PDB file of C-alpha atoms in Angstrom:
ATOM      1  CA  GLY A   1     -11.019 -21.095 -10.643  1.00 68.00           C
ATOM      2  CA  LYS A   2      -7.297 -21.658 -10.810  1.00 75.00           C
ATOM      3  CA  ALA A   3      -6.505 -18.168  -9.512  1.00 72.00           C
ATOM      4  CA  ILE A   4      -8.212 -18.930  -6.199  1.00 74.00           C
ATOM      5  CA  GLU A   5      -7.225 -22.583  -5.848  1.00 77.00           C
ATOM      6  CA  GLY A   6      -4.162 -23.085  -3.703  1.00 76.00           C
ATOM      7  CA  GLN A   7      -4.305 -19.612  -2.169  1.00 79.00           C
ATOM      8  CA  SER A   8      -4.073 -19.304   1.574  1.00 81.00           C
ATOM      9  CA  LEU A   9      -6.794 -17.927   3.789  1.00 83.00           C
ATOM     10  CA  VAL A  10      -4.676 -14.806   4.343  1.00 84.00           C
ATOM     11  CA  VAL A  11      -4.670 -14.013   0.609  1.00 84.00           C
ATOM     12  CA  LEU A  12      -8.433 -14.389   0.437  1.00 86.00           C
ATOM     13  CA  LEU A  13      -8.855 -12.224   3.557  1.00 87.00           C
ATOM     14  CA  ALA A  14      -6.633  -9.581   1.976  1.00 87.00           C
ATOM     15  CA  ALA A  15      -8.832  -9.527  -1.109  1.00 88.00           C
ATOM     16  CA  LEU A  16     -11.895  -9.089   1.102  1.00 91.00           C
ATOM     17  CA  ALA A  17     -10.149  -6.463   3.228  1.00 91.00           C
ATOM     18  CA  VAL A  18      -9.971  -3.980   0.343  1.00 92.00           C
ATOM     19  CA  PRO A  19     -13.741  -3.443  -0.083  1.00 95.00           C
ATOM     20  CA  ALA A  20     -14.233  -3.744   3.682  1.00 94.00           C
ATOM     21  CA  THR A  21     -11.662  -1.007   4.271  1.00 93.00           C
ATOM     22  CA  PHE A  22     -13.258   1.179   1.619  1.00 94.00           C
ATOM     23  CA  PHE A  23     -16.664   0.720   3.225  1.00 96.00           C
ATOM     24  CA  PHE A  24     -15.300   1.391   6.716  1.00 95.00           C
ATOM     25  CA  LEU A  25     -13.378   4.529   5.771  1.00 93.00           C
ATOM     26  CA  TYR A  26     -15.961   6.113   3.475  1.00 94.00           C
ATOM     27  CA  ARG A  27     -19.346   4.874   4.704  1.00 96.00           C
ATOM     28  CA  THR A  28     -19.133   4.818   8.512  1.00 96.00           C
ATOM     29  CA  PRO A  29     -18.889   7.695  10.981  1.00 95.00           C
ATOM     30  CA  THR A  30     -15.860   6.143  12.688  1.00 95.00           C
ATOM     31  CA  GLY A  31     -14.084   5.901   9.331  1.00 95.00           C
ATOM     32  CA  SER A  32     -14.833   9.555   8.635  1.00 95.00           C
ATOM     33  CA  TYR A  33     -13.492  10.495  12.063  1.00 96.00           C
ATOM     34  CA  LEU A  34     -10.379   8.414  11.425  1.00 95.00           C
ATOM     35  CA  ARG A  35      -9.747  10.100   8.064  1.00 94.00           C
ATOM     36  CA  ALA A  36     -10.356  13.536   9.582  1.00 94.00           C
ATOM     37  CA  ALA A  37      -7.916  12.867  12.412  1.00 94.00           C
ATOM     38  CA  GLY A  38      -5.307  11.710   9.915  1.00 91.00           C
ATOM     39  CA  GLU A  39      -5.724  14.600   7.510  1.00 91.00           C
ATOM     40  CA  ASN A  40      -5.893  17.516   9.955  1.00 93.00           C
ATOM     41  CA  GLU A  41      -5.531  16.721  13.622  1.00 94.00           C
ATOM     42  CA  HIS A  42      -6.367  20.214  14.877  1.00 94.00           C
ATOM     43  CA  ALA A  43      -9.470  20.579  12.728  1.00 94.00           C
ATOM     44  CA  ALA A  44     -10.710  17.156  13.852  1.00 94.00           C
ATOM     45  CA  GLN A  45     -10.093  18.054  17.478  1.00 95.00           C
ATOM     46  CA  SER A  46     -11.986  21.324  17.118  1.00 94.00           C
ATOM     47  CA  ALA A  47     -14.891  19.336  15.600  1.00 94.00           C
ATOM     48  CA  GLY A  48     -15.098  17.256  18.785  1.00 94.00           C
ATOM     49  CA  ILE A  49     -13.330  14.141  17.544  1.00 95.00           C
ATOM     50  CA  HIS A  50     -11.128  12.363  20.091  1.00 95.00           C
ATOM     51  CA  VAL A  51      -7.917  12.363  18.072  1.00 95.00           C
ATOM     52  CA  GLY A  52      -6.061  10.191  20.591  1.00 95.00           C
ATOM     53  CA  ARG A  53      -8.704   7.471  20.291  1.00 96.00           C
ATOM     54  CA  MET A  54      -8.549   7.636  16.517  1.00 96.00           C
ATOM     55  CA  LYS A  55      -4.763   7.295  16.580  1.00 95.00           C
ATOM     56  CA  ALA A  56      -5.034   4.319  18.927  1.00 96.00           C
ATOM     57  CA  LEU A  57      -7.661   2.745  16.655  1.00 96.00           C
ATOM     58  CA  ALA A  58      -5.441   3.252  13.599  1.00 94.00           C
ATOM     59  CA  VAL A  59      -2.445   1.685  15.338  1.00 96.00           C
ATOM     60  CA  ALA A  60      -4.548  -1.239  16.596  1.00 96.00           C
ATOM     61  CA  ILE A  61      -6.035  -1.963  13.160  1.00 93.00           C
ATOM     62  CA  SER A  62      -2.703  -1.632  11.359  1.00 90.00           C
ATOM     63  CA  GLY A  63      -0.991  -3.821  13.965  1.00 93.00           C
ATOM     64  CA  MET A  64      -3.661  -6.473  13.628  1.00 92.00           C
ATOM     65  CA  LEU A  65      -3.393  -6.498   9.826  1.00 87.00           C
ATOM     66  CA  ALA A  66       0.412  -6.544   9.955  1.00 86.00           C
ATOM     67  CA  GLY A  67       0.286  -9.450  12.400  1.00 87.00           C
ATOM     68  CA  ILE A  68      -2.032 -11.405  10.114  1.00 86.00           C
ATOM     69  CA  ALA A  69       0.247 -10.670   7.157  1.00 83.00           C
ATOM     70  CA  GLY A  70       3.338 -11.758   9.097  1.00 82.00           C
ATOM     71  CA  ALA A  71       1.645 -14.950  10.218  1.00 83.00           C
ATOM     72  CA  GLY A  72       0.606 -15.647   6.644  1.00 82.00           C
ATOM     73  CA  LEU A  73       4.122 -14.989   5.383  1.00 80.00           C
ATOM     74  CA  SER A  74       5.816 -17.277   7.881  1.00 81.00           C
ATOM     75  CA  MET A  75       3.220 -20.029   8.239  1.00 79.00           C
ATOM     76  CA  ASP A  76       1.633 -20.299   4.800  1.00 76.00           C
ATOM     77  CA  ARG A  77       4.358 -21.712   2.594  1.00 68.00           C
ATOM     78  CA  LEU A  78       7.386 -22.206   4.816  1.00 70.00           C
ATOM     79  CA  HIS A  79       5.684 -23.276   8.061  1.00 74.00           C
ATOM     80  CA  PHE A  80       8.486 -21.683  10.095  1.00 76.00           C
ATOM     81  CA  PHE A  81       9.977 -18.287  10.844  1.00 76.00           C
ATOM     82  CA  LEU A  82      13.322 -16.954   9.651  1.00 77.00           C
ATOM     83  CA  PRO A  83      14.929 -13.658  10.648  1.00 80.00           C
ATOM     84  CA  ASP A  84      14.681 -11.018   7.890  1.00 77.00           C
ATOM     85  CA  MET A  85      12.209 -13.118   5.931  1.00 77.00           C
ATOM     86  CA  THR A  86      10.280  -9.991   4.899  1.00 75.00           C
ATOM     87  CA  SER A  87      13.358  -8.802   2.944  1.00 77.00           C
ATOM     88  CA  GLY A  88      12.264  -5.175   2.851  1.00 78.00           C
ATOM     89  CA  ARG A  89       8.687  -5.815   1.757  1.00 82.00           C
ATOM     90  CA  GLY A  90       7.580  -3.124   4.200  1.00 84.00           C
ATOM     91  CA  PHE A  91       9.256  -0.579   1.921  1.00 87.00           C
ATOM     92  CA  ILE A  92       7.277  -1.932  -1.004  1.00 90.00           C
ATOM     93  CA  GLY A  93       4.094  -1.735   1.078  1.00 88.00           C
ATOM     94  CA  LEU A  94       4.814   1.880   1.916  1.00 89.00           C
ATOM     95  CA  ALA A  95       5.533   2.611  -1.741  1.00 91.00           C
ATOM     96  CA  ALA A  96       2.228   0.966  -2.706  1.00 92.00           C
ATOM     97  CA  THR A  97       0.380   3.165  -0.215  1.00 90.00           C
ATOM     98  CA  LEU A  98       2.024   6.331  -1.517  1.00 90.00           C
ATOM     99  CA  PHE A  99       1.614   5.359  -5.171  1.00 91.00           C
ATOM    100  CA  GLY A 100      -2.028   4.451  -4.547  1.00 91.00           C
ATOM    101  CA  GLY A 101      -2.639   7.871  -3.041  1.00 88.00           C
ATOM    102  CA  GLY A 102      -3.598   6.407   0.324  1.00 85.00           C
ATOM    103  CA  LEU A 103      -6.868   5.119  -1.143  1.00 90.00           C
ATOM    104  CA  PRO A 104      -7.825   1.466  -0.588  1.00 92.00           C
ATOM    105  CA  LEU A 105      -8.459   0.646  -4.249  1.00 93.00           C
ATOM    106  CA  GLY A 106      -5.402   2.547  -5.493  1.00 93.00           C
ATOM    107  CA  THR A 107      -3.180   0.894  -2.920  1.00 92.00           C
ATOM    108  CA  ALA A 108      -4.553  -2.546  -3.841  1.00 93.00           C
ATOM    109  CA  ALA A 109      -3.865  -1.851  -7.518  1.00 93.00           C
ATOM    110  CA  ALA A 110      -0.335  -0.688  -6.732  1.00 93.00           C
ATOM    111  CA  SER A 111       0.204  -3.813  -4.619  1.00 91.00           C
ATOM    112  CA  LEU A 112      -0.846  -5.977  -7.560  1.00 91.00           C
ATOM    113  CA  VAL A 113       1.613  -4.129  -9.809  1.00 92.00           C
ATOM    114  CA  PHE A 114       4.448  -4.680  -7.321  1.00 90.00           C
ATOM    115  CA  GLY A 115       3.395  -8.311  -6.941  1.00 88.00           C
ATOM    116  CA  PHE A 116       3.621  -8.647 -10.721  1.00 91.00           C
ATOM    117  CA  PHE A 117       7.178  -7.325 -10.680  1.00 89.00           C
ATOM    118  CA  GLY A 118       8.074  -9.706  -7.847  1.00 85.00           C
ATOM    119  CA  ALA A 119       6.675 -12.645  -9.836  1.00 86.00           C
ATOM    120  CA  LEU A 120       8.469 -11.384 -12.952  1.00 87.00           C
ATOM    121  CA  GLY A 121      11.725 -11.535 -11.022  1.00 81.00           C
ATOM    122  CA  ASP A 122      10.986 -15.142 -10.063  1.00 79.00           C
ATOM    123  CA  ARG A 123      10.289 -16.039 -13.696  1.00 84.00           C
ATOM    124  CA  LEU A 124      13.467 -14.387 -14.956  1.00 84.00           C
ATOM    125  CA  GLN A 125      15.614 -16.802 -12.959  1.00 80.00           C
ATOM    126  CA  VAL A 126      14.925 -19.384 -15.650  1.00 82.00           C
ATOM    127  CA  PHE A 127      16.847 -17.274 -18.184  1.00 83.00           C
ATOM    128  CA  SER A 128      20.084 -17.226 -16.180  1.00 81.00           C
ATOM    129  CA  VAL A 129      19.687 -13.581 -15.199  1.00 79.00           C
ATOM    130  CA  PRO A 130      22.014 -12.845 -12.261  1.00 83.00           C
ATOM    131  CA  SER A 131      20.185 -13.184  -8.966  1.00 81.00           C
ATOM    132  CA  GLN A 132      21.139  -9.654  -7.874  1.00 84.00           C
ATOM    133  CA  PHE A 133      19.165  -8.197 -10.791  1.00 85.00           C
ATOM    134  CA  VAL A 134      16.239 -10.532 -10.201  1.00 84.00           C
ATOM    135  CA  LEU A 135      16.008  -9.561  -6.523  1.00 84.00           C
ATOM    136  CA  MET A 136      16.325  -5.887  -7.436  1.00 88.00           C
ATOM    137  CA  ILE A 137      13.302  -5.721  -9.786  1.00 88.00           C
ATOM    138  CA  PRO A 138      10.497  -5.120  -7.233  1.00 88.00           C
ATOM    139  CA  TYR A 139      12.537  -2.457  -5.445  1.00 90.00           C
ATOM    140  CA  VAL A 140      13.367  -0.613  -8.662  1.00 91.00           C
ATOM    141  CA  ALA A 141       9.653  -0.682  -9.513  1.00 91.00           C
ATOM    142  CA  ALA A 142       8.871   0.719  -6.048  1.00 91.00           C
ATOM    143  CA  ILE A 143      11.401   3.526  -6.442  1.00 93.00           C
ATOM    144  CA  LEU A 144      10.029   4.399  -9.882  1.00 93.00           C
ATOM    145  CA  ALA A 145       6.502   4.394  -8.457  1.00 91.00           C
ATOM    146  CA  LEU A 146       7.589   6.768  -5.683  1.00 92.00           C
ATOM    147  CA  VAL A 147       9.075   9.104  -8.287  1.00 93.00           C
ATOM    148  CA  VAL A 148       5.807   9.027 -10.248  1.00 91.00           C
ATOM    149  CA  ALA A 149       3.776   9.626  -7.062  1.00 89.00           C
ATOM    150  CA  LYS A 150       5.928  12.636  -6.156  1.00 90.00           C
ATOM    151  CA  TRP A 151       5.669  14.023  -9.685  1.00 91.00           C
ATOM    152  CA  ARG A 152       1.888  13.533  -9.651  1.00 88.00           C
ATOM    153  CA  LYS A 153       1.592  15.347  -6.312  1.00 86.00           C
ATOM    154  CA  ARG A 154       3.748  18.201  -7.581  1.00 88.00           C
ATOM    155  CA  VAL A 155       1.584  18.576 -10.693  1.00 86.00           C
ATOM    156  CA  GLN A 156      -1.593  18.560  -8.572  1.00 84.00           C
ATOM    157  CA  ASN A 157      -0.240  21.207  -6.194  1.00 82.00           C
ATOM    158  CA  ARG A 158       1.070  23.488  -8.934  1.00 79.00           C
ATOM    159  CA  PRO A 159      -0.497  26.939  -8.706  1.00 78.00           C
ATOM    160  CA  ALA A 160      -2.730  27.998 -11.535  1.00 67.00           C
ATOM    161  CA  ALA A 161      -1.139  30.184 -14.162  1.00 64.00           C
ATOM    162  CA  VAL A 162      -1.536  33.884 -13.530  1.00 59.00           C
ATOM    163  CA  ALA A 163      -3.744  35.408 -16.179  1.00 58.00           C
ATOM    164  CA  GLU A 164      -2.526  38.543 -17.884  1.00 64.00           C
ATOM    165  CA  PRO A 165      -4.768  41.572 -17.357  1.00 65.00           C
ATOM    166  CA  MET A 166      -6.877  42.624 -20.309  1.00 65.00           C
ATOM    167  CA  THR A 167      -5.851  45.956 -21.794  1.00 62.00           C
TER     168      THR A 167
END
């Protein structure tokens, strides 16, 4: 419908990349090896996984996806490249990954939330809100999300309460 009409091929590929990434990471042996190498390099190496190959694969895949995203950013709407056209969106991407817990579906959901705040900033320009505040909205949302992610990790890693001995 109207949500898909007018979207670029890169946006549609990104939507398809989420389930494909989930399938790759959680349903294939190479994805399991990649996760193992990322979580505990020494344990993966002792299990016979070539950690160097997994790191090279991760860098190659992330570079390819970043290149596609950069091409989509510069060629989709503007049809030319400008220096600093990403305007710190890499920080928001990193915040989405951390807020999503490093999981494909969580990161996609966090990206949609940050996209909402970016669009909200665009809509607020109609109400004569100063441009500095409008441009600040997605970054404030990213910082708040990082605070929530850190708090959530701290709560998860909290040791269990010590039970008092029965007398």
